[in-house]
Amino acid sequence: MHTDHSQPKGVNDAATTAMSERIGHIKQRMAQACARVGRSPEEVTLLPVSKTFDDQAIRRAVSLGYKRFGENRTQEIGQKAPLLADCDVQWVVIGQLQTNKAKEVARLAHELQSLDRMELAEALDRRLQLEGRAIDVLVQVKTSPEETKAGLDPVELIPFLRQLSGYQTLRVRGLMTMAILSEDQSAVRRCFAQLRALRDQARQEGIAGIELDRLSMGMSGDFELAIEEGSTEIRVGSAIFGARDYPA
Ligand SMILES: *Cc1c(COP(=O)(O)O)cnc(C)c1O
C-alpha cells in the first residue's frame, strides 16, 4: 500500500462526499424550480456563500468545481485569501459595507453584489483607480419592509444607475436583493417579483454602459421561489456548508 499524495488535502474525504451530495440535492431542486416555470437550468448559477466557514470547507467546494465564493466581510476575505492562494478563488462581496472598507474591496474582491449608495460607489471608484482595476457590481435593492434589510430604496434605482454609468471602474451587471424573512411565501415571492419588475423597468431606460442581465436573489431558505421569479443566481450558504456557528 502507498498513500496517494497527488490529491490535495481534504478533497477525497467523507466531508467532501457529503458536500457533493448536498450540492447535488440543491441542483436537483434548482432544476425542478426551473422546470415549473419553463426555464432552462443553465440560466441559474449557484454561488456558494462561505462566510464563517474555514479554508478547508472552501477547498472542498473548490475540488467540486467552484471558484467564486460569497463573503460578507472584507476582514474575513483578508484572512482566508492567503490560505487559499493556490486555489484561484474569486471573492464575491455580498454583505453591507461601510465606506471605509472600499480599499479592501478594491484590493480583494472580484465582484460586489451589495452596492447600495453613491458614497460607496465614489470611494470604490477612487480605490479601484489606484489599483488599476475594474470590478463587476450588482446594485442591492431593498425589496423587504424589514428595517434590518439593506439596499437602495427602489424609487432611487434609476437615478442611481444613471450616476453609476459614469464610472469605468464599476461594471454594472444587474441587481441583488434579500427577501423578507417570513413564513408567508407570497410575501417572499413579492420581493423577488419586485426586483425583476424593477430590472425590466430600468432596462427600458436603456442607460449606456449598464447591463442588467443578472438578478442575484434566493438563499438556502427561499431559492426555489426566487428561481420561479426569474433569479439568475442564488446565494447559498447553510444548505451547502451546514449551519453557521455564530451569527454572520
Ligand atoms: C448569508 C447570506 C446568504 C446565504 O444565506 P443561507 O441562508 O445560509 O443560504 C445569502 N445572501 C446574503 C446577502 C447573505 O448574507
JSON list of N, CA and C in Angstrom, two decimals, residues 31-63:
[
{"chain": "A", "resi": 31, "resn": "ALA", "atom": "N", "xyz": [-33.26, 22.57, -10.61]},
{"chain": "A", "resi": 31, "resn": "ALA", "atom": "CA", "xyz": [-33.76, 22.10, -11.91]},
{"chain": "A", "resi": 31, "resn": "ALA", "atom": "C", "xyz": [-35.28, 21.96, -11.87]},
{"chain": "A", "resi": 32, "resn": "GLN", "atom": "N", "xyz": [-35.79, 21.47, -10.74]},
{"chain": "A", "resi": 32, "resn": "GLN", "atom": "CA", "xyz": [-37.25, 21.32, -10.60]},
{"chain": "A", "resi": 32, "resn": "GLN", "atom": "C", "xyz": [-37.94, 22.68, -10.61]},
{"chain": "A", "resi": 33, "resn": "ALA", "atom": "N", "xyz": [-37.34, 23.65, -9.92]},
{"chain": "A", "resi": 33, "resn": "ALA", "atom": "CA", "xyz": [-37.93, 25.01, -9.90]},
{"chain": "A", "resi": 33, "resn": "ALA", "atom": "C", "xyz": [-37.92, 25.59, -11.31]},
{"chain": "A", "resi": 34, "resn": "CYS", "atom": "N", "xyz": [-36.82, 25.40, -12.03]},
{"chain": "A", "resi": 34, "resn": "CYS", "atom": "CA", "xyz": [-36.73, 25.88, -13.42]},
{"chain": "A", "resi": 34, "resn": "CYS", "atom": "C", "xyz": [-37.83, 25.23, -14.27]},
{"chain": "A", "resi": 35, "resn": "ALA", "atom": "N", "xyz": [-37.99, 23.91, -14.11]},
{"chain": "A", "resi": 35, "resn": "ALA", "atom": "CA", "xyz": [-38.96, 23.17, -14.91]},
{"chain": "A", "resi": 35, "resn": "ALA", "atom": "C", "xyz": [-40.38, 23.68, -14.67]},
{"chain": "A", "resi": 36, "resn": "ARG", "atom": "N", "xyz": [-40.67, 24.05, -13.42]},
{"chain": "A", "resi": 36, "resn": "ARG", "atom": "CA", "xyz": [-42.03, 24.51, -13.10]},
{"chain": "A", "resi": 36, "resn": "ARG", "atom": "C", "xyz": [-42.41, 25.77, -13.87]},
{"chain": "A", "resi": 37, "resn": "VAL", "atom": "N", "xyz": [-41.40, 26.59, -14.23]},
{"chain": "A", "resi": 37, "resn": "VAL", "atom": "CA", "xyz": [-41.72, 27.84, -14.92]},
{"chain": "A", "resi": 37, "resn": "VAL", "atom": "C", "xyz": [-41.14, 27.88, -16.34]},
{"chain": "A", "resi": 38, "resn": "GLY", "atom": "N", "xyz": [-40.73, 26.71, -16.84]},
{"chain": "A", "resi": 38, "resn": "GLY", "atom": "CA", "xyz": [-40.26, 26.63, -18.22]},
{"chain": "A", "resi": 38, "resn": "GLY", "atom": "C", "xyz": [-38.93, 27.31, -18.47]},
{"chain": "A", "resi": 39, "resn": "ARG", "atom": "N", "xyz": [-38.08, 27.35, -17.45]},
{"chain": "A", "resi": 39, "resn": "ARG", "atom": "CA", "xyz": [-36.73, 27.91, -17.65]},
{"chain": "A", "resi": 39, "resn": "ARG", "atom": "C", "xyz": [-35.73, 26.77, -17.82]},
{"chain": "A", "resi": 40, "resn": "SER", "atom": "N", "xyz": [-34.60, 27.12, -18.42]},
{"chain": "A", "resi": 40, "resn": "SER", "atom": "CA", "xyz": [-33.53, 26.14, -18.55]},
{"chain": "A", "resi": 40, "resn": "SER", "atom": "C", "xyz": [-32.62, 26.23, -17.32]},
{"chain": "A", "resi": 41, "resn": "PRO", "atom": "N", "xyz": [-32.21, 25.08, -16.77]},
{"chain": "A", "resi": 41, "resn": "PRO", "atom": "CA", "xyz": [-31.33, 25.11, -15.59]},
{"chain": "A", "resi": 41, "resn": "PRO", "atom": "C", "xyz": [-30.02, 25.87, -15.82]},
{"chain": "A", "resi": 42, "resn": "GLU", "atom": "N", "xyz": [-29.60, 25.97, -17.07]},
{"chain": "A", "resi": 42, "resn": "GLU", "atom": "CA", "xyz": [-28.35, 26.70, -17.34]},
{"chain": "A", "resi": 42, "resn": "GLU", "atom": "C", "xyz": [-28.48, 28.20, -17.07]},
{"chain": "A", "resi": 43, "resn": "GLU", "atom": "N", "xyz": [-29.71, 28.68, -16.93]},
{"chain": "A", "resi": 43, "resn": "GLU", "atom": "CA", "xyz": [-29.91, 30.11, -16.69]},
{"chain": "A", "resi": 43, "resn": "GLU", "atom": "C", "xyz": [-29.62, 30.52, -15.26]},
{"chain": "A", "resi": 44, "resn": "VAL", "atom": "N", "xyz": [-29.46, 29.53, -14.37]},
{"chain": "A", "resi": 44, "resn": "VAL", "atom": "CA", "xyz": [-29.30, 29.86, -12.95]},
{"chain": "A", "resi": 44, "resn": "VAL", "atom": "C", "xyz": [-27.98, 29.33, -12.40]},
{"chain": "A", "resi": 45, "resn": "THR", "atom": "N", "xyz": [-27.21, 30.23, -11.81]},
{"chain": "A", "resi": 45, "resn": "THR", "atom": "CA", "xyz": [-25.91, 29.89, -11.23]},
{"chain": "A", "resi": 45, "resn": "THR", "atom": "C", "xyz": [-26.04, 29.70, -9.73]},
{"chain": "A", "resi": 46, "resn": "LEU", "atom": "N", "xyz": [-25.25, 28.79, -9.20]},
{"chain": "A", "resi": 46, "resn": "LEU", "atom": "CA", "xyz": [-25.20, 28.59, -7.75]},
{"chain": "A", "resi": 46, "resn": "LEU", "atom": "C", "xyz": [-23.92, 29.25, -7.21]},
{"chain": "A", "resi": 47, "resn": "LEU", "atom": "N", "xyz": [-24.11, 30.26, -6.35]},
{"chain": "A", "resi": 47, "resn": "LEU", "atom": "CA", "xyz": [-22.96, 30.90, -5.71]},
{"chain": "A", "resi": 47, "resn": "LEU", "atom": "C", "xyz": [-22.87, 30.40, -4.27]},
{"chain": "A", "resi": 48, "resn": "PRO", "atom": "N", "xyz": [-21.83, 29.61, -3.96]},
{"chain": "A", "resi": 48, "resn": "PRO", "atom": "CA", "xyz": [-21.67, 29.16, -2.57]},
{"chain": "A", "resi": 48, "resn": "PRO", "atom": "C", "xyz": [-21.27, 30.34, -1.67]},
{"chain": "A", "resi": 49, "resn": "VAL", "atom": "N", "xyz": [-21.94, 30.46, -0.54]},
{"chain": "A", "resi": 49, "resn": "VAL", "atom": "CA", "xyz": [-21.64, 31.53, 0.43]},
{"chain": "A", "resi": 49, "resn": "VAL", "atom": "C", "xyz": [-20.87, 30.92, 1.59]},
{"chain": "A", "resi": 50, "resn": "SER", "atom": "N", "xyz": [-19.60, 31.27, 1.67]},
{"chain": "A", "resi": 50, "resn": "SER", "atom": "CA", "xyz": [-18.69, 30.58, 2.60]},
{"chain": "A", "resi": 50, "resn": "SER", "atom": "C", "xyz": [-18.45, 31.35, 3.89]},
{"chain": "A", "resi": 51, "resn": "LYS", "atom": "N", "xyz": [-19.17, 32.43, 4.12]},
{"chain": "A", "resi": 51, "resn": "LYS", "atom": "CA", "xyz": [-18.95, 33.22, 5.34]},
{"chain": "A", "resi": 51, "resn": "LYS", "atom": "C", "xyz": [-19.04, 32.34, 6.58]},
{"chain": "A", "resi": 52, "resn": "THR", "atom": "N", "xyz": [-18.14, 32.57, 7.50]},
{"chain": "A", "resi": 52, "resn": "THR", "atom": "CA", "xyz": [-17.98, 31.83, 8.77]},
{"chain": "A", "resi": 52, "resn": "THR", "atom": "C", "xyz": [-17.39, 30.42, 8.61]},
{"chain": "A", "resi": 53, "resn": "PHE", "atom": "N", "xyz": [-17.24, 29.94, 7.39]},
{"chain": "A", "resi": 53, "resn": "PHE", "atom": "CA", "xyz": [-16.63, 28.61, 7.19]},
{"chain": "A", "resi": 53, "resn": "PHE", "atom": "C", "xyz": [-15.16, 28.76, 6.81]},
{"chain": "A", "resi": 54, "resn": "ASP", "atom": "N", "xyz": [-14.36, 27.77, 7.20]},
{"chain": "A", "resi": 54, "resn": "ASP", "atom": "CA", "xyz": [-12.92, 27.93, 7.08]},
{"chain": "A", "resi": 54, "resn": "ASP", "atom": "C", "xyz": [-12.39, 27.55, 5.69]},
{"chain": "A", "resi": 55, "resn": "ASP", "atom": "N", "xyz": [-11.09, 27.72, 5.56]},
{"chain": "A", "resi": 55, "resn": "ASP", "atom": "CA", "xyz": [-10.45, 27.49, 4.26]},
{"chain": "A", "resi": 55, "resn": "ASP", "atom": "C", "xyz": [-10.59, 26.04, 3.80]},
{"chain": "A", "resi": 56, "resn": "GLN", "atom": "N", "xyz": [-10.64, 25.10, 4.76]},
{"chain": "A", "resi": 56, "resn": "GLN", "atom": "CA", "xyz": [-10.79, 23.68, 4.36]},
{"chain": "A", "resi": 56, "resn": "GLN", "atom": "C", "xyz": [-12.14, 23.43, 3.70]},
{"chain": "A", "resi": 57, "resn": "ALA", "atom": "N", "xyz": [-13.17, 24.06, 4.26]},
{"chain": "A", "resi": 57, "resn": "ALA", "atom": "CA", "xyz": [-14.51, 23.91, 3.68]},
{"chain": "A", "resi": 57, "resn": "ALA", "atom": "C", "xyz": [-14.53, 24.48, 2.26]},
{"chain": "A", "resi": 58, "resn": "ILE", "atom": "N", "xyz": [-13.87, 25.62, 2.10]},
{"chain": "A", "resi": 58, "resn": "ILE", "atom": "CA", "xyz": [-13.82, 26.25, 0.76]},
{"chain": "A", "resi": 58, "resn": "ILE", "atom": "C", "xyz": [-13.03, 25.36, -0.20]},
{"chain": "A", "resi": 59, "resn": "ARG", "atom": "N", "xyz": [-11.93, 24.79, 0.30]},
{"chain": "A", "resi": 59, "resn": "ARG", "atom": "CA", "xyz": [-11.13, 23.87, -0.51]},
{"chain": "A", "resi": 59, "resn": "ARG", "atom": "C", "xyz": [-11.96, 22.69, -1.04]},
{"chain": "A", "resi": 60, "resn": "ARG", "atom": "N", "xyz": [-12.83, 22.19, -0.18]},
{"chain": "A", "resi": 60, "resn": "ARG", "atom": "CA", "xyz": [-13.70, 21.09, -0.61]},
{"chain": "A", "resi": 60, "resn": "ARG", "atom": "C", "xyz": [-14.58, 21.54, -1.77]},
{"chain": "A", "resi": 61, "resn": "ALA", "atom": "N", "xyz": [-15.17, 22.73, -1.62]},
{"chain": "A", "resi": 61, "resn": "ALA", "atom": "CA", "xyz": [-16.05, 23.24, -2.68]},
{"chain": "A", "resi": 61, "resn": "ALA", "atom": "C", "xyz": [-15.24, 23.51, -3.96]},
{"chain": "A", "resi": 62, "resn": "VAL", "atom": "N", "xyz": [-14.00, 23.97, -3.79]},
{"chain": "A", "resi": 62, "resn": "VAL", "atom": "CA", "xyz": [-13.13, 24.19, -4.96]},
{"chain": "A", "resi": 62, "resn": "VAL", "atom": "C", "xyz": [-12.90, 22.86, -5.68]},
{"chain": "A", "resi": 63, "resn": "SER", "atom": "N", "xyz": [-12.69, 21.80, -4.90]},
{"chain": "A", "resi": 63, "resn": "SER", "atom": "CA", "xyz": [-12.44, 20.48, -5.51]},
{"chain": "A", "resi": 63, "resn": "SER", "atom": "C", "xyz": [-13.67, 19.96, -6.24]}
]
